[in-house]
Short mmCIF file of C-alpha atoms in Angstrom, two decimals:
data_model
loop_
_atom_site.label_atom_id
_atom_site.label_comp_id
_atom_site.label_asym_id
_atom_site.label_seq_id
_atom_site.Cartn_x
_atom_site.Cartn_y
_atom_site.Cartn_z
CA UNK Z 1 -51.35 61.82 -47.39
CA UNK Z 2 -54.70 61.50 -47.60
CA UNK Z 3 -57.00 62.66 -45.04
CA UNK Z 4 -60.65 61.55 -43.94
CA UNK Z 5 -62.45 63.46 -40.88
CA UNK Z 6 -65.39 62.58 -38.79
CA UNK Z 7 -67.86 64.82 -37.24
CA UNK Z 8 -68.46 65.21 -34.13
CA UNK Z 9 -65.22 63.75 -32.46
CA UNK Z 10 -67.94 63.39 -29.28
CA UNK Z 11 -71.66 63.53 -28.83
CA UNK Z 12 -73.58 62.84 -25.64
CA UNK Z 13 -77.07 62.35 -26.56
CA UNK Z 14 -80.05 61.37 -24.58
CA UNK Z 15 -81.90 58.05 -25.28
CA UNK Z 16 -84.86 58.57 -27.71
CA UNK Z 17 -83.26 60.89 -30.06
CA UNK Z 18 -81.14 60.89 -33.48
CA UNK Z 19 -77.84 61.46 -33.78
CA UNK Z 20 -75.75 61.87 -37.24
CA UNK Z 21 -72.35 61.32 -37.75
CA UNK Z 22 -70.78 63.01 -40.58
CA UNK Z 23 -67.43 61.14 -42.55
CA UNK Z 24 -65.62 63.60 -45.26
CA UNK Z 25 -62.99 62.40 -47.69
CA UNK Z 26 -60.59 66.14 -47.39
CA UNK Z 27 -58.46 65.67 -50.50
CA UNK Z 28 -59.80 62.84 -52.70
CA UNK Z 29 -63.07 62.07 -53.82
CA UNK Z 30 -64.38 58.91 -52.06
CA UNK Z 31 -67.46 56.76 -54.62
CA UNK Z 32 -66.94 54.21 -51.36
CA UNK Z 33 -67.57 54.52 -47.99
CA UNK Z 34 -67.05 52.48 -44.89
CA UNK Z 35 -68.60 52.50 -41.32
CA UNK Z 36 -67.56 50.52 -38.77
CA UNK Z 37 -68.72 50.16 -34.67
CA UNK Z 38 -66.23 49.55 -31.98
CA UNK Z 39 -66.95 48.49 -28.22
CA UNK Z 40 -64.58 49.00 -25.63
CA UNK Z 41 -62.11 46.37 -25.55
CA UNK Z 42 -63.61 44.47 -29.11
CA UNK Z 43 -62.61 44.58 -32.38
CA UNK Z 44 -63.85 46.94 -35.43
CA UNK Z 45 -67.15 45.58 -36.45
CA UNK Z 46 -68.27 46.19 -40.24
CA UNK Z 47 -71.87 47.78 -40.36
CA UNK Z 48 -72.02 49.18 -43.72
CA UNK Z 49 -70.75 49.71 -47.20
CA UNK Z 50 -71.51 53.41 -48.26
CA UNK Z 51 -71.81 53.81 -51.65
CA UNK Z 52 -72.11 57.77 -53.36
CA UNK Z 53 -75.66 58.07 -55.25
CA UNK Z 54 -77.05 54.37 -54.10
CA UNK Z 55 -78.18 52.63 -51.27
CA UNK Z 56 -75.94 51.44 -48.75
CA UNK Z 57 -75.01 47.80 -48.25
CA UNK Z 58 -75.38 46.64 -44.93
CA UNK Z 59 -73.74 43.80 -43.26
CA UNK Z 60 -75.95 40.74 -41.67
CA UNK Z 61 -77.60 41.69 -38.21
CA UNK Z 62 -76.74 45.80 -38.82
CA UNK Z 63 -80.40 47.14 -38.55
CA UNK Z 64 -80.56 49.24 -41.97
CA UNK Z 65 -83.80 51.56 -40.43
CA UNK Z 66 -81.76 52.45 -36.85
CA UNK Z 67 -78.33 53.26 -38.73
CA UNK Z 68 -79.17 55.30 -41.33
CA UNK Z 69 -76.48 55.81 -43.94
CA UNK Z 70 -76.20 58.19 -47.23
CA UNK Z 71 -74.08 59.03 -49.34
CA UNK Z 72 -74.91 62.44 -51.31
CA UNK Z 73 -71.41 63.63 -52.29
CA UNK Z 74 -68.08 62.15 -53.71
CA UNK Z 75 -66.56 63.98 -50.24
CA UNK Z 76 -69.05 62.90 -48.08
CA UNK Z 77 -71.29 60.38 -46.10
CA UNK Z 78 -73.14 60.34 -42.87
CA UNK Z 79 -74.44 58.25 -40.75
CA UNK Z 80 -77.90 58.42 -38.52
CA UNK Z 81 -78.45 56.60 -35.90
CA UNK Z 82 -81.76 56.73 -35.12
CA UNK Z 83 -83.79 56.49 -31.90
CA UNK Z 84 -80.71 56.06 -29.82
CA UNK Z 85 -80.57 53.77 -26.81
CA UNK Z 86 -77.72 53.60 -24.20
CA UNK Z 87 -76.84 50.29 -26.01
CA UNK Z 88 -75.84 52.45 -29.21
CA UNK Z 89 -72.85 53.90 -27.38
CA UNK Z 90 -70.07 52.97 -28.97
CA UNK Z 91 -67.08 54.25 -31.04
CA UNK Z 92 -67.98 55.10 -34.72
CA UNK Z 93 -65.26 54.95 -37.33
CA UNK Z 94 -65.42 55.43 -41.19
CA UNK Z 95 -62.94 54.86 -44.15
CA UNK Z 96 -62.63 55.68 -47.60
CA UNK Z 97 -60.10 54.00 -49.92
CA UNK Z 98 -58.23 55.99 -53.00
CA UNK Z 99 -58.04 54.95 -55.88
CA UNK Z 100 -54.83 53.95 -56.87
CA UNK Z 101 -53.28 53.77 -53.77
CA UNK Z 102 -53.38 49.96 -52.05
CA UNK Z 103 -54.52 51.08 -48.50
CA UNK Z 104 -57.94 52.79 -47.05
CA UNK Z 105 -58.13 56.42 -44.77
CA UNK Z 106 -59.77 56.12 -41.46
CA UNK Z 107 -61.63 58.62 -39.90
CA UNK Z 108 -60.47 59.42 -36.35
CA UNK Z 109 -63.45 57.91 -34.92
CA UNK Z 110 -66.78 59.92 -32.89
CA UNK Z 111 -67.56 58.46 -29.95
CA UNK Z 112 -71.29 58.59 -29.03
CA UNK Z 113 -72.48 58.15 -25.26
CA UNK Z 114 -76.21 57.40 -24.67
CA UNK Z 115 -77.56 58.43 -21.50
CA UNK B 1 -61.53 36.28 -47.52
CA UNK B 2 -59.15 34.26 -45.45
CA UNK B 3 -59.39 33.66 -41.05
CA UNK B 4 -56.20 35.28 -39.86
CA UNK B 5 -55.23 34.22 -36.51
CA UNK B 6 -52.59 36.26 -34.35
CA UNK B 7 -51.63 36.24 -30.57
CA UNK B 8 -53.48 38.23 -28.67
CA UNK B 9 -51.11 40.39 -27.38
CA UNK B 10 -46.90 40.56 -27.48
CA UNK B 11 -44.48 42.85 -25.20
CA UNK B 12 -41.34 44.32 -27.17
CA UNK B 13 -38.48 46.55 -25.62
CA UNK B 14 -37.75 50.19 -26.61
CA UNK B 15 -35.25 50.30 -29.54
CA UNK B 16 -35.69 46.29 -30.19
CA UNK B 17 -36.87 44.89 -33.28
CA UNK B 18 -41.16 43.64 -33.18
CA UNK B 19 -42.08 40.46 -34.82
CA UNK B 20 -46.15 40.12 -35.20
CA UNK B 21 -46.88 36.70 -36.30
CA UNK B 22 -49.80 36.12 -38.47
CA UNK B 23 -51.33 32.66 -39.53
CA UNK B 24 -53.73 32.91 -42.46
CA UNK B 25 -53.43 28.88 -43.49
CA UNK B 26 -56.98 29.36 -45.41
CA UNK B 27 -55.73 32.04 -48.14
CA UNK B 28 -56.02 31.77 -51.73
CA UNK B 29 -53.64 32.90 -54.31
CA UNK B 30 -55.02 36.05 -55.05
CA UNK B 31 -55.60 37.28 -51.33
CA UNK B 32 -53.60 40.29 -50.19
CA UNK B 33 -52.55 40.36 -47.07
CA UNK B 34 -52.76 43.37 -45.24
CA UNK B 35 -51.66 44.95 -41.93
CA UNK B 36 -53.35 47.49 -39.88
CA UNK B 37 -52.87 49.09 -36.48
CA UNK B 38 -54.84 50.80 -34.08
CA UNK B 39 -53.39 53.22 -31.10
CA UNK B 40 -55.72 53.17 -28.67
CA UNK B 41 -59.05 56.12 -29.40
CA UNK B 42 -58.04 56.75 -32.65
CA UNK B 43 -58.90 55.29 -36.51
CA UNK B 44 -56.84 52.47 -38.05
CA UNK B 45 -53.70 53.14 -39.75
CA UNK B 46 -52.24 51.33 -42.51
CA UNK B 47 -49.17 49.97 -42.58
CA UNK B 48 -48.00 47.29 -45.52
CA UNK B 49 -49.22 44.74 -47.56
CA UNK B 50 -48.03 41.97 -49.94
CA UNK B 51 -49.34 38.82 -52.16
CA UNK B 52 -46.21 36.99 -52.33
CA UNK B 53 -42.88 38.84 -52.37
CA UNK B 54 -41.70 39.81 -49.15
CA UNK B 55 -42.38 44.03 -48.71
CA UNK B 56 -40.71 46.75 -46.89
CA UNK B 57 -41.62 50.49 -47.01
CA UNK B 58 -40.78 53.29 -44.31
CA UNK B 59 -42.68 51.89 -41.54
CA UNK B 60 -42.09 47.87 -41.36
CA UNK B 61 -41.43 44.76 -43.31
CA UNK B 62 -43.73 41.77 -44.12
CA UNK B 63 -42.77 38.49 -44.08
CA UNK B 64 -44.35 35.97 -46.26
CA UNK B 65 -43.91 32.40 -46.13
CA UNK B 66 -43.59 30.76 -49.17
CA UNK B 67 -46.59 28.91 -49.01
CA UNK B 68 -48.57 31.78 -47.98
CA UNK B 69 -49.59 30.40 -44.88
CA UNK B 70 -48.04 32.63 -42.70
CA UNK B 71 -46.69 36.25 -42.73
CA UNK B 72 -44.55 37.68 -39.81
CA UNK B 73 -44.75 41.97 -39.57
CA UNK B 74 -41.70 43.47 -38.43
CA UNK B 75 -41.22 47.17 -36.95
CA UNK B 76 -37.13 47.31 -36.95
CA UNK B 77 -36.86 49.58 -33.92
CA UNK B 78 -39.94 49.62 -31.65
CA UNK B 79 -40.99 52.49 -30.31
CA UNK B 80 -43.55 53.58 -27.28
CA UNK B 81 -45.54 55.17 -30.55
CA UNK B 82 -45.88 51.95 -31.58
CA UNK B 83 -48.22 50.37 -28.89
CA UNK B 84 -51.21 49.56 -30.34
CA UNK B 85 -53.56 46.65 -31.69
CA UNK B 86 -52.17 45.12 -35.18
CA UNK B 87 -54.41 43.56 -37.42
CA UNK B 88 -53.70 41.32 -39.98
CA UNK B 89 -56.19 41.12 -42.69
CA UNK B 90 -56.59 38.81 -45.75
CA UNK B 91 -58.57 40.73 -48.87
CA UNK B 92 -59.56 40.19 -51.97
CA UNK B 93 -58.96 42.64 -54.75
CA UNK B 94 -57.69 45.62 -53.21
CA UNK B 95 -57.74 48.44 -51.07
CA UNK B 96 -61.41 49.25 -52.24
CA UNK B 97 -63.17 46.39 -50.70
CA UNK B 98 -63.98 45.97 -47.11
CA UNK B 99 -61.98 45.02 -44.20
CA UNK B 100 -62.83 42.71 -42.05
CA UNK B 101 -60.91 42.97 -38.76
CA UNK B 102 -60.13 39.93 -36.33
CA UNK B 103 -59.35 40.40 -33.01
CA UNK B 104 -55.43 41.55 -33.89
CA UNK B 105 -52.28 41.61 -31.16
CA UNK B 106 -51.80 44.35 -28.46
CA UNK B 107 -48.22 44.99 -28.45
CA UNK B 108 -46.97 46.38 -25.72
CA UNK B 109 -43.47 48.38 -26.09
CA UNK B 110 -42.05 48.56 -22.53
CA UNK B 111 -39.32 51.41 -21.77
#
């Protein structure tokens, strides 16, 4: 089946600096991108619709110049977050649906701690 | 697309069919719904979804109610793989547009 990998699986970073999250369709090329936030005991929280060659869409509240998101490559999108504060840590998952096949590829997740 | 509610979390016993109960009262006729699960640290996984017709493939079988309303997930024989957070999701159009997750069930398979 269809595989999509993150990069790093786990990044401690201290507060004040940038970290970047890479998301890579393996076997299928992916014009659509999603990233999604996840605190510890919560749901998956939509933060943005990456889109290959255009700006991303981001959803309401999701600040668009602290989670910076592009798309360069049918194979390939990462995502910046910027400035990082210990609020930021959190678990970072992307997807990529296939077309023709009914169902979207999740990442594995990269879980990023803020000190 | 549609508010899905679902119980917040369900306890099934090794080897014993799951039933994951769905209620999605606010869907229109061209909503999918989908099911998702997540085992705990890792990425989503898809499982099944249907418009109408009731649907089976290798992993489960969903349950639709005829008036769409309500959709029941079943895993035949549970397994302690299968603990994990379901989500039931109502979408619009496809696979390619975004998922928007509720709060799903924890089910818990217990040895």
């Amino acid at each position: 089946g269809a595989v999509v990998s993150q990069h790093p699986s786990r990044v401690i970073c201290k507060s004040g600096t940038s970290v970047k999250i890479e998301c890579r369709s393996l076997d299928f090329q992916a014009t659509t991108m999603f990233w999604y936030r996840q605190f510890p005991k919560q749901s998956l929280m939509l933060m943005a619709t990456s889109n290959e060659g255009s700006k991303a869409t981001y959803e309401q509240g999701v600040e668009k110049d602290k989670f910076l998101i592009n798309h360069a490559s049918l194979t390939l999108s990462t995502l910046t977050v910027t400035s990082a504060h210990p609020e930021d840590s959190s678990f970072y998952i992307c997807s990529a649906p296939r077309g023709g096949i009914n169902e979207q590829f999740f990442g594995p997740g990269t879980r990023l701690t803020v000190l | 697309d549609a508010k899905t509610t679902q119980p917040p979390s369900m306890d099934c016993a090794e080897g014993r069919a799951a039933n994951l109960p769905c209620n999605h009262s606010t869907i229109s006729g061209n909503e999918y719904v989908y099911w998702y699960r997540q085992i705990h640290s890792q990425g989503p996984q898809y499982i099944i979804h249907g418009l109408k017709n009731n649907e089976t493939n290798e992993m489960a079988s969903l349950i639709i109610t005829e008036d769409r309303k309500s959709s029941t997930l079943i895993l035949p024989h549970a397994t302690l793989r299968d603990t994990a957070v379901y989500y039931c999701i109502g979408l619009y159009g496809g696979a390619t547009n975004k998922l928007i997750f509720g709060t799903g069930t924890l089910l818990a398979v217990q040895p």
